[in-house]
GROMACS .gro file of C-alpha atoms in nm:
model
  261
    1MET     CA    1   1.413  -5.272   3.625
    2SER     CA    2   1.175  -5.216   3.914
    3VAL     CA    3   1.039  -4.872   4.003
    4LEU     CA    4   1.263  -4.864   4.311
    5GLN     CA    5   1.572  -4.960   4.109
    6ALA     CA    6   1.490  -4.697   3.847
    7ARG     CA    7   1.449  -4.432   4.113
    8LYS     CA    8   1.783  -4.530   4.266
    9ALA     CA    9   1.936  -4.496   3.920
   10GLY     CA   10   1.816  -4.136   3.916
   11PHE     CA   11   1.524  -4.176   3.679
   12PRO     CA   12   1.228  -3.946   3.741
   13LEU     CA   13   0.896  -4.104   3.832
   14MET     CA   14   0.629  -4.137   3.562
   15ASN     CA   15   0.272  -4.237   3.640
   16LEU     CA   16   0.130  -4.481   3.386
   17VAL     CA   17  -0.246  -4.489   3.328
   18ARG     CA   18  -0.397  -4.746   3.092
   19PHE     CA   19  -0.749  -4.714   2.958
   20LYS     CA   20  -0.950  -4.906   2.702
   21GLY     CA   21  -1.212  -4.736   2.486
   22VAL     CA   22  -1.238  -4.410   2.681
   23PRO     CA   23  -1.425  -4.141   2.480
   24ILE     CA   24  -1.176  -3.908   2.318
   25LEU     CA   25  -1.342  -3.593   2.458
   26LYS     CA   26  -1.296  -3.718   2.815
   27LEU     CA   27  -0.939  -3.823   2.741
   28LEU     CA   28  -0.847  -3.479   2.606
   29GLN     CA   29  -1.008  -3.307   2.903
   30LEU     CA   30  -0.808  -3.527   3.140
   31GLU     CA   31  -0.486  -3.451   2.956
   32GLU     CA   32  -0.551  -3.078   2.967
   33GLN     CA   33  -0.622  -3.098   3.337
   34LEU     CA   34  -0.309  -3.298   3.420
   35LEU     CA   35  -0.093  -3.061   3.214
   36ARG     CA   36  -0.227  -2.759   3.401
   37THR     CA   37  -0.277  -2.884   3.756
   38SER     CA   38  -0.041  -3.176   3.820
   39SER     CA   39   0.331  -3.157   3.888
   40ASP     CA   40   0.388  -3.526   3.805
   41ASN     CA   41   0.505  -3.690   3.483
   42TRP     CA   42   0.235  -3.895   3.312
   43CYS     CA   43   0.195  -4.147   3.036
   44ILE     CA   44  -0.165  -4.220   2.937
   45ILE     CA   45  -0.243  -4.504   2.697
   46ASN     CA   46  -0.597  -4.541   2.569
   47ASP     CA   47  -0.650  -4.850   2.356
   48GLY     CA   48  -0.923  -4.731   2.118
   49THR     CA   49  -1.208  -4.488   2.166
   50ASN     CA   50  -1.576  -4.569   2.181
   51ALA     CA   51  -1.694  -4.426   1.846
   52PRO     CA   52  -1.570  -4.231   1.542
   53ASN     CA   53  -1.490  -3.868   1.619
   54ILE     CA   54  -1.314  -3.591   1.431
   55VAL     CA   55  -1.051  -3.404   1.633
   56MET     CA   56  -0.914  -3.070   1.515
   57GLY     CA   57  -0.622  -2.869   1.647
   58LEU     CA   58  -0.670  -2.555   1.853
   59SER     CA   59  -0.661  -2.321   1.552
   60GLY     CA   60  -0.830  -2.557   1.306
   61LYS     CA   61  -1.115  -2.421   1.092
   62ALA     CA   62  -1.387  -2.677   1.025
   63SER     CA   63  -1.491  -2.519   0.694
   64GLU     CA   64  -1.137  -2.556   0.559
   65LEU     CA   65  -1.062  -2.899   0.702
   66LEU     CA   66  -1.386  -3.098   0.687
   67GLU     CA   67  -1.640  -3.211   0.432
   68LEU     CA   68  -1.921  -3.066   0.639
   69GLY     CA   69  -2.206  -3.218   0.438
   70PRO     CA   70  -2.114  -3.583   0.510
   71VAL     CA   71  -2.005  -3.495   0.866
   72LEU     CA   72  -2.348  -3.345   0.942
   73GLN     CA   73  -2.536  -3.618   0.759
   74ASP     CA   74  -2.360  -3.894   0.951
   75ARG     CA   75  -2.369  -3.697   1.279
   76VAL     CA   76  -1.998  -3.741   1.346
   77PRO     CA   77  -1.890  -3.548   1.659
   78VAL     CA   78  -1.630  -3.277   1.596
   79ILE     CA   79  -1.393  -3.177   1.878
   80ARG     CA   80  -1.150  -2.888   1.899
   81ARG     CA   81  -0.865  -2.991   2.128
   82PHE     CA   82  -0.637  -2.776   2.342
   83THR     CA   83  -0.318  -2.855   2.148
   84GLY     CA   84  -0.200  -2.754   1.803
   85GLY     CA   85  -0.148  -2.987   1.510
   86GLY     CA   86  -0.370  -3.122   1.238
   87THR     CA   87  -0.704  -3.296   1.207
   88VAL     CA   88  -0.764  -3.666   1.257
   89VAL     CA   89  -1.054  -3.909   1.249
   90VAL     CA   90  -1.030  -4.142   1.548
   91ASP     CA   91  -1.229  -4.456   1.621
   92PRO     CA   92  -1.198  -4.791   1.804
   93GLY     CA   93  -0.897  -4.874   1.585
   94THR     CA   94  -0.693  -4.577   1.712
   95ILE     CA   95  -0.441  -4.617   1.995
   96PHE     CA   96  -0.366  -4.299   2.189
   97VAL     CA   97  -0.036  -4.242   2.370
   98THR     CA   98   0.009  -3.923   2.571
   99LEU     CA   99   0.326  -3.802   2.743
  100ILE     CA  100   0.299  -3.516   2.994
  101CYS     CA  101   0.631  -3.413   3.142
  102ASN     CA  102   0.803  -3.150   3.348
  103LYS     CA  103   1.045  -2.949   3.137
  104ASP     CA  104   1.351  -3.095   3.312
  105ALA     CA  105   1.227  -3.455   3.318
  106VAL     CA  106   1.436  -3.582   3.026
  107PRO     CA  107   1.803  -3.471   3.009
  108GLY     CA  108   1.879  -3.290   2.686
  109VAL     CA  109   1.515  -3.231   2.594
  110GLN     CA  110   1.431  -2.863   2.576
  111PRO     CA  111   1.072  -2.733   2.604
  112TYR     CA  112   1.053  -2.664   2.230
  113PRO     CA  113   0.856  -2.856   1.965
  114HIS     CA  114   1.153  -2.983   1.764
  115SER     CA  115   1.347  -3.102   2.070
  116ILE     CA  116   1.047  -3.289   2.210
  117MET     CA  117   0.962  -3.434   1.869
  118TYR     CA  118   1.316  -3.560   1.816
  119TRP     CA  119   1.325  -3.728   2.157
  120THR     CA  120   0.995  -3.906   2.093
  121SER     CA  121   1.137  -4.042   1.768
  122LEU     CA  122   1.420  -4.198   1.971
  123LEU     CA  123   1.163  -4.344   2.210
  124TYR     CA  124   0.958  -4.499   1.930
  125ASN     CA  125   1.270  -4.619   1.749
  126LYS     CA  126   1.299  -4.864   2.039
  127VAL     CA  127   0.933  -4.963   2.002
  128PHE     CA  128   0.963  -5.027   1.627
  129GLU     CA  129   1.314  -5.171   1.637
  130GLY     CA  130   1.355  -5.417   1.352
  131ILE     CA  131   1.098  -5.244   1.132
  132ASN     CA  132   1.329  -5.073   0.886
  133ASP     CA  133   1.068  -4.842   0.738
  134PHE     CA  134   0.993  -4.654   1.063
  135GLN     CA  135   1.102  -4.291   1.080
  136LEU     CA  136   1.000  -3.942   1.182
  137ARG     CA  137   0.912  -3.735   0.875
  138GLU     CA  138   0.846  -3.371   0.945
  139ASN     CA  139   0.603  -3.407   1.240
  140ASP     CA  140   0.464  -3.752   1.159
  141TYR     CA  141   0.558  -4.110   1.237
  142VAL     CA  142   0.569  -4.306   0.914
  143PHE     CA  143   0.643  -4.645   0.769
  144GLY     CA  144   0.817  -4.561   0.443
  145ASN     CA  145   0.623  -4.265   0.307
  146CYS     CA  146   0.290  -4.350   0.470
  147LYS     CA  147   0.176  -4.190   0.794
  148PHE     CA  148   0.043  -4.398   1.082
  149GLY     CA  149   0.102  -4.163   1.377
  150GLY     CA  150  -0.011  -3.802   1.406
  151ASN     CA  151   0.129  -3.579   1.680
  152ALA     CA  152   0.027  -3.264   1.864
  153GLN     CA  153   0.189  -3.067   2.144
  154SER     CA  154   0.135  -2.793   2.395
  155ILE     CA  155   0.412  -2.632   2.597
  156THR     CA  156   0.362  -2.431   2.915
  157ARG     CA  157   0.617  -2.248   3.129
  158LYS     CA  158   0.711  -2.558   3.329
  159ARG     CA  159   0.560  -2.853   3.144
  160TRP     CA  160   0.484  -3.001   2.804
  161ILE     CA  161   0.250  -3.254   2.649
  162HIS     CA  162   0.308  -3.465   2.340
  163HIS     CA  163   0.020  -3.684   2.233
  164THR     CA  164  -0.011  -3.920   1.941
  165SER     CA  165  -0.298  -4.088   1.761
  166PHE     CA  166  -0.167  -4.418   1.622
  167LEU     CA  167  -0.373  -4.559   1.336
  168TRP     CA  168  -0.357  -4.925   1.429
  169ASP     CA  169  -0.663  -4.967   1.206
  170PHE     CA  170  -0.918  -4.738   1.046
  171GLU     CA  171  -1.229  -4.736   0.829
  172GLY     CA  172  -1.136  -4.607   0.486
  173LYS     CA  173  -1.472  -4.435   0.441
  174ASN     CA  174  -1.408  -4.219   0.749
  175MET     CA  175  -1.118  -4.052   0.568
  176GLY     CA  176  -1.378  -3.905   0.334
  177TYR     CA  177  -1.478  -3.662   0.609
  178LEU     CA  178  -1.145  -3.481   0.570
  179LYS     CA  179  -1.047  -3.231   0.305
  180LEU     CA  180  -0.693  -3.212   0.173
  181PRO     CA  181  -0.546  -2.949   0.411
  182GLN     CA  182  -0.401  -2.630   0.270
  183LYS     CA  183  -0.091  -2.684   0.485
  184ALA     CA  184   0.034  -3.038   0.440
  185PRO     CA  185   0.371  -3.213   0.484
  186GLU     CA  186   0.589  -3.196   0.174
  187TYR     CA  187   0.624  -3.574   0.162
  188ARG     CA  188   0.245  -3.608   0.126
  189LEU     CA  189   0.276  -3.497  -0.237
  190ALA     CA  190  -0.096  -3.407  -0.253
  191ARG     CA  191  -0.196  -3.772  -0.203
  192CYS     CA  192  -0.552  -3.840  -0.087
  193HIS     CA  193  -0.598  -3.959   0.271
  194THR     CA  194  -0.630  -4.329   0.192
  195GLU     CA  195  -0.303  -4.321  -0.004
  196PHE     CA  196  -0.124  -4.106   0.255
  197VAL     CA  197  -0.193  -4.317   0.567
  198CYS     CA  198  -0.135  -4.681   0.653
  199ARG     CA  199  -0.241  -4.930   0.921
  200MET     CA  200  -0.006  -5.015   1.205
  201ARG     CA  201  -0.172  -5.358   1.234
  202ASP     CA  202   0.025  -5.464   0.924
  203TYR     CA  203   0.344  -5.426   1.128
  204MET     CA  204   0.264  -5.496   1.493
  205SER     CA  205  -0.017  -5.620   1.719
  206ARG     CA  206  -0.192  -5.380   1.956
  207SER     CA  207  -0.076  -5.554   2.271
  208VAL     CA  208   0.286  -5.582   2.155
  209PHE     CA  209   0.292  -5.212   2.065
  210ILE     CA  210   0.156  -5.108   2.404
  211ASP     CA  211   0.393  -5.337   2.595
  212LYS     CA  212   0.693  -5.217   2.395
  213THR     CA  213   0.597  -4.852   2.451
  214VAL     CA  214   0.585  -4.903   2.828
  215LYS     CA  215   0.917  -5.087   2.816
  216ALA     CA  216   1.080  -4.809   2.610
  217LEU     CA  217   0.969  -4.549   2.863
  218GLY     CA  218   1.162  -4.747   3.123
  219ASN     CA  219   1.483  -4.626   2.957
  220TYR     CA  220   1.403  -4.274   3.077
  221PHE     CA  221   1.161  -4.302   3.370
  222ALA     CA  222   1.070  -4.509   3.672
  223VAL     CA  223   0.731  -4.612   3.537
  224LYS     CA  224   0.465  -4.663   3.802
  225PRO     CA  225   0.121  -4.800   3.701
  226VAL     CA  226  -0.159  -4.608   3.873
  227GLY     CA  227  -0.537  -4.621   3.867
  228LEU     CA  228  -0.741  -4.314   3.781
  229ASP     CA  229  -1.116  -4.253   3.778
  230ILE     CA  230  -1.147  -4.031   3.474
  231ASP     CA  231  -1.498  -3.907   3.550
  232THR     CA  232  -1.394  -3.786   3.894
  233ALA     CA  233  -1.067  -3.642   3.769
  234ILE     CA  234  -1.212  -3.420   3.494
  235HIS     CA  235  -1.487  -3.266   3.708
  236ASP     CA  236  -1.276  -3.001   3.875
  237PRO     CA  237  -1.475  -2.676   3.906
  238LYS     CA  238  -1.154  -2.473   3.907
  239ILE     CA  239  -1.067  -2.579   3.550
  240VAL     CA  240  -1.235  -2.446   3.238
  241HIS     CA  241  -1.137  -2.683   2.959
  242SER     CA  242  -1.052  -2.529   2.624
  243THR     CA  243  -1.112  -2.869   2.463
  244ARG     CA  244  -1.474  -2.874   2.351
  245LEU     CA  245  -1.732  -3.041   2.134
  246LEU     CA  246  -1.851  -2.820   1.849
  247ILE     CA  247  -2.229  -2.800   1.858
  248ARG     CA  248  -2.431  -2.901   1.554
  249GLN     CA  249  -2.569  -2.550   1.502
  250GLU     CA  250  -2.227  -2.395   1.450
  251LEU     CA  251  -2.133  -2.669   1.201
  252GLU     CA  252  -2.459  -2.614   1.013
  253GLU     CA  253  -2.396  -2.239   0.996
  254LEU     CA  254  -2.043  -2.298   0.864
  255HIS     CA  255  -2.180  -2.541   0.606
  256LEU     CA  256  -2.437  -2.288   0.484
  257LYS     CA  257  -2.166  -2.024   0.448
  258THR     CA  258  -1.950  -2.257   0.237
  259LEU     CA  259  -2.247  -2.340   0.014
  260SER     CA  260  -2.327  -1.974  -0.041
  261HIS     CA  261  -1.974  -1.886  -0.155
   0.00000   0.00000   0.00000
């Protein structure tokens, strides 16, 4: 269905932006900006990021979530994003899919976490059709009982964002930067990270996943590919981003405190 046909069918317009290897800090700043300042619906797909980074949720505490010794030793950047949710290590093997929508964009979807989460599971059911093990468990996308997609959300008065880090591939050693969180999904059963997560590459190629995601969105939106200069877009003096890179000094101070206890 063309964009014009979809619009005639009553579907709302969604701008589609596709990136490859954009740094995760820039991507998060762009998402925060579009959520706050745009009135359009957006899907942003970033195929990989440029280097390993650790991304924590808005209320995440590094001392409780990270093995700070190895993180500092290996100089892994740590970012606190503007949305809730858990902590993830992202790298060139991660595929990022972000949905930013007006609250009335999808019929039946209410601006509440569970409603949005349920709708996204229907969306990705189309993407993973034929893969019997796919399901939404608690707030994660899983194959069987292994997680491959971690989600986070933010909801404003008129809009919401739902973004996902899909582990198409990952370096097992990078999981060693993460502690077992105090709050974890019940289905995790205290498994270590390497036993808890799986690789999406064992089920689907990167390009097929991205193409199927765009196609699935066409069931709800008139999807319009657009170009966007991310460097220009995120440098708006009117916006103070809450997404930020934690400086090395604050990580070192947290590490010293944990060692002294």
